[in-house]
Coordinates of C-alpha atoms in Angstrom, one line a residue:
M26 CA 167.0 113.1 149.4
A27 CA 169.9 111.0 148.3
E28 CA 171.5 111.7 145.1
F29 CA 171.3 109.1 142.4
D30 CA 174.0 109.1 139.6
E31 CA 173.4 106.4 137.2
V32 CA 176.2 107.5 134.8
N33 CA 178.8 107.0 137.6
R34 CA 177.0 104.3 139.3
K35 CA 176.8 106.1 142.6
I36 CA 174.2 106.9 145.3
T37 CA 175.2 109.7 147.8
I38 CA 173.6 109.9 151.1
K39 CA 173.4 113.0 153.3
L40 CA 173.4 112.8 157.1
V41 CA 173.5 115.8 159.3
Y42 CA 174.4 116.2 163.1
Y43 CA 172.4 119.2 164.4
G44 CA 172.5 120.4 168.0
P45 CA 173.4 123.5 170.1
A46 CA 176.8 125.1 170.1
Q47 CA 179.4 123.2 171.7
S48 CA 177.1 119.9 172.4
G49 CA 179.7 117.7 170.7
K50 CA 178.7 117.6 167.0
T51 CA 182.4 118.0 165.6
T52 CA 183.5 115.5 168.4
N53 CA 181.2 112.8 167.2
L54 CA 182.7 113.1 163.5
M55 CA 186.2 113.0 164.9
R56 CA 185.6 110.0 166.9
L57 CA 183.7 108.1 164.0
H58 CA 186.9 109.1 162.0
D59 CA 189.0 107.3 164.6
L60 CA 186.7 104.3 165.0
L61 CA 185.6 103.3 161.5
A62 CA 187.6 101.2 159.1
P63 CA 190.3 103.2 157.1
D64 CA 189.3 101.7 153.9
L65 CA 185.8 103.2 154.5
K66 CA 186.5 106.8 155.0
G67 CA 187.9 109.9 153.5
E68 CA 189.6 112.8 155.5
I69 CA 187.5 114.9 157.8
M70 CA 187.1 118.4 156.6
T71 CA 186.6 121.5 158.8
L72 CA 185.6 124.6 157.1
E73 CA 186.0 128.0 158.8
T74 CA 186.6 127.9 162.5
Q75 CA 187.3 130.4 165.0
N76 CA 188.4 129.6 168.5
D77 CA 187.9 126.0 167.8
R78 CA 184.1 126.4 167.2
T79 CA 182.5 125.6 164.0
L80 CA 181.2 128.6 161.9
F81 CA 180.2 126.6 158.9
F82 CA 180.5 123.0 158.9
D83 CA 182.4 119.7 159.1
L84 CA 182.4 117.0 156.5
L85 CA 183.1 113.1 157.0
P86 CA 182.9 111.1 153.7
L87 CA 182.3 107.5 154.0
G88 CA 181.6 104.8 151.3
F89 CA 181.4 101.1 150.3
R90 CA 180.8 99.2 147.2
T91 CA 177.6 97.1 146.5
P92 CA 177.7 93.4 145.3
S93 CA 176.3 95.2 141.9
G94 CA 179.4 97.5 141.7
W95 CA 177.7 100.7 142.7
L96 CA 179.3 103.1 145.1
V97 CA 177.4 104.0 148.2
K98 CA 178.7 107.3 149.4
L99 CA 177.7 108.8 152.9
K100 CA 178.4 112.6 153.6
L101 CA 178.3 113.3 157.3
F102 CA 178.0 116.8 158.0
T103 CA 177.6 119.1 161.2
V104 CA 176.1 122.4 161.5
P105 CA 177.2 125.6 163.6
G106 CA 175.3 125.9 166.7
Q107 CA 175.6 129.5 167.1
V108 CA 172.4 131.5 166.4
A109 CA 173.9 133.9 164.2
H110 CA 174.5 131.0 161.4
D111 CA 170.9 129.9 161.0
A112 CA 171.3 130.4 157.2
T113 CA 174.2 128.0 157.0
R114 CA 172.2 125.4 159.4
K115 CA 169.3 125.6 156.5
A116 CA 171.7 125.2 153.7
V117 CA 173.3 122.1 155.1
L118 CA 170.1 120.6 156.3
S119 CA 168.6 120.9 153.0
R120 CA 167.9 117.5 151.3
A121 CA 169.3 115.4 154.4
D122 CA 168.5 111.9 154.4
G123 CA 168.6 111.8 158.4
V124 CA 169.6 113.8 161.2
V125 CA 171.3 113.3 164.6
F126 CA 170.4 115.8 167.1
V127 CA 173.2 116.0 169.7
A128 CA 171.9 117.5 173.0
D129 CA 174.2 118.6 175.9
S130 CA 173.2 116.5 178.9
Q131 CA 174.3 119.3 181.2
R132 CA 171.3 120.8 183.3
S133 CA 172.5 124.1 182.5
Q134 CA 172.0 123.4 178.9
S135 CA 168.4 122.4 178.8
V136 CA 167.1 125.7 177.3
N137 CA 169.8 125.8 174.6
N138 CA 168.8 122.2 173.8
A139 CA 165.1 123.0 173.6
E140 CA 165.8 126.1 171.5
S141 CA 168.0 124.1 169.2
F142 CA 165.5 121.3 168.8
Q143 CA 162.7 123.8 167.9
N144 CA 165.1 125.4 165.5
L145 CA 165.7 122.1 163.8
E146 CA 161.9 121.4 163.6
E147 CA 161.5 124.9 162.1
N148 CA 164.3 124.7 159.7
V149 CA 163.3 121.2 158.4
Q150 CA 160.0 122.7 157.5
R151 CA 161.6 125.6 155.7
V152 CA 163.7 123.4 153.5
G153 CA 160.6 121.5 152.6
M154 CA 161.2 118.3 154.3
D155 CA 158.5 116.3 156.4
F156 CA 159.8 116.5 160.0
S157 CA 157.2 113.9 161.2
H158 CA 158.8 111.2 158.9
M159 CA 162.3 112.4 158.9
P160 CA 164.8 109.7 160.3
L161 CA 166.2 111.4 163.5
V162 CA 168.2 110.1 166.4
V163 CA 168.6 112.1 169.6
Q164 CA 172.0 111.6 171.3
F165 CA 172.5 112.9 174.8
N166 CA 176.3 113.8 174.8
K167 CA 179.0 114.4 177.5
R168 CA 177.6 111.7 179.9
D169 CA 181.3 111.6 181.2
L170 CA 180.8 114.9 183.2
P171 CA 180.1 114.7 187.0
E172 CA 176.6 113.4 187.9
A173 CA 175.7 116.6 189.8
Q174 CA 176.1 118.6 186.3
I175 CA 174.2 116.4 184.0
F176 CA 170.5 115.1 184.0
S177 CA 170.4 111.3 184.8
E178 CA 169.3 108.8 182.2
D179 CA 166.1 108.2 184.0
E180 CA 165.2 111.8 184.0
I181 CA 165.8 112.2 180.5
M182 CA 164.1 108.8 179.5
Q183 CA 161.0 110.3 181.4
R184 CA 161.1 113.6 179.8
W185 CA 161.3 112.0 176.2
S186 CA 159.1 109.2 176.7
Q187 CA 156.2 110.5 174.6
T188 CA 158.6 111.0 171.6
P189 CA 159.2 108.5 168.8
W190 CA 162.9 109.0 168.4
P191 CA 165.5 106.7 169.5
L192 CA 167.6 108.1 172.5
V193 CA 171.3 107.3 172.7
F194 CA 173.8 108.3 175.8
S195 CA 177.2 109.1 174.7
S196 CA 180.5 110.6 175.6
A197 CA 181.8 111.5 172.1
L198 CA 185.1 112.9 173.8
V199 CA 186.0 109.1 174.6
G200 CA 184.1 107.6 171.8
E201 CA 181.3 105.9 173.7
G202 CA 178.0 106.0 171.9
V203 CA 178.9 107.5 168.7
R204 CA 178.9 104.1 166.6
E205 CA 175.5 103.4 168.4
T206 CA 174.0 106.8 167.5
L207 CA 175.0 106.3 163.6
F208 CA 173.8 102.7 163.9
K209 CA 170.4 103.8 165.0
L210 CA 170.2 106.5 162.3
L211 CA 171.2 103.9 159.6
E212 CA 168.4 101.8 160.7
Q213 CA 166.0 104.5 160.1
V214 CA 167.6 105.6 156.8
Y215 CA 167.7 102.3 155.1
P216 CA 163.9 101.7 154.5
A217 CA 163.6 104.9 152.4
L218 CA 166.7 104.2 150.5
D219 CA 165.5 100.7 149.6
R220 CA 162.3 102.0 148.4
L221 CA 164.1 104.6 146.2
F222 CA 166.9 102.5 144.9
G223 CA 166.1 99.1 145.5
L224 CA 169.1 98.4 147.6
Q225 CA 168.2 94.9 148.3
Q226 CA 166.7 93.9 145.1
K227 CA 168.8 95.7 142.7
H228 CA 172.1 95.9 144.6
G229 CA 172.2 92.8 147.0
V230 CA 172.3 95.0 150.0
G231 CA 169.9 94.3 152.8
Q232 CA 169.5 96.4 155.9
Q233 CA 172.0 94.5 158.2
A234 CA 174.7 94.5 155.2
F235 CA 174.2 98.2 154.6
I236 CA 174.7 99.0 158.2
S237 CA 177.7 96.7 158.4
A238 CA 179.4 98.1 155.3
V239 CA 179.1 101.5 156.6
L240 CA 180.4 100.7 160.1
G241 CA 183.1 98.2 159.0
D242 CA 181.6 95.4 161.0

């Protein structure tokens, strides 16, 4: 749940990029850091890596001022995908306002995707959140790989046709689909924030203005 700091006139929102190891979670944050307007973002921080793989988490801070003068700050985290770091995943996931599940499009990774998605659902429940109402976007990454190695978009759409979550196809390596993924998540996150904090009524920030302010459009 977002943090409300009335003394410092600040609302802090937590978004988490979840998924199996090496699916491209960190690359998503790196490309967002490249693509978003310089005055909106802080430096990306990566804590404790080994062999270029995240063992703890990455953090990308974003923020903007509302017409009412409040600071809306967004913290984008990744979690480590390795099975051994489940405690860290739960800690990062706790009190999240929305989640991007970064799936690996490679056919060879279907089992890892399924296990990681199940782990997400279990950990959401363990930290006391409601999975059925949690803002969630599923991103299928690595679309730049040869067609023979990855599931086609039609196959993925068919497999996920009975699920309620938005699907985004991306190549985070070259920046395709990463802004679209965040856009889809912000669309889902906004209604809950508006109910909690009166973003429209008290702060003059409607849904489109909220999304545009974060993305720098």
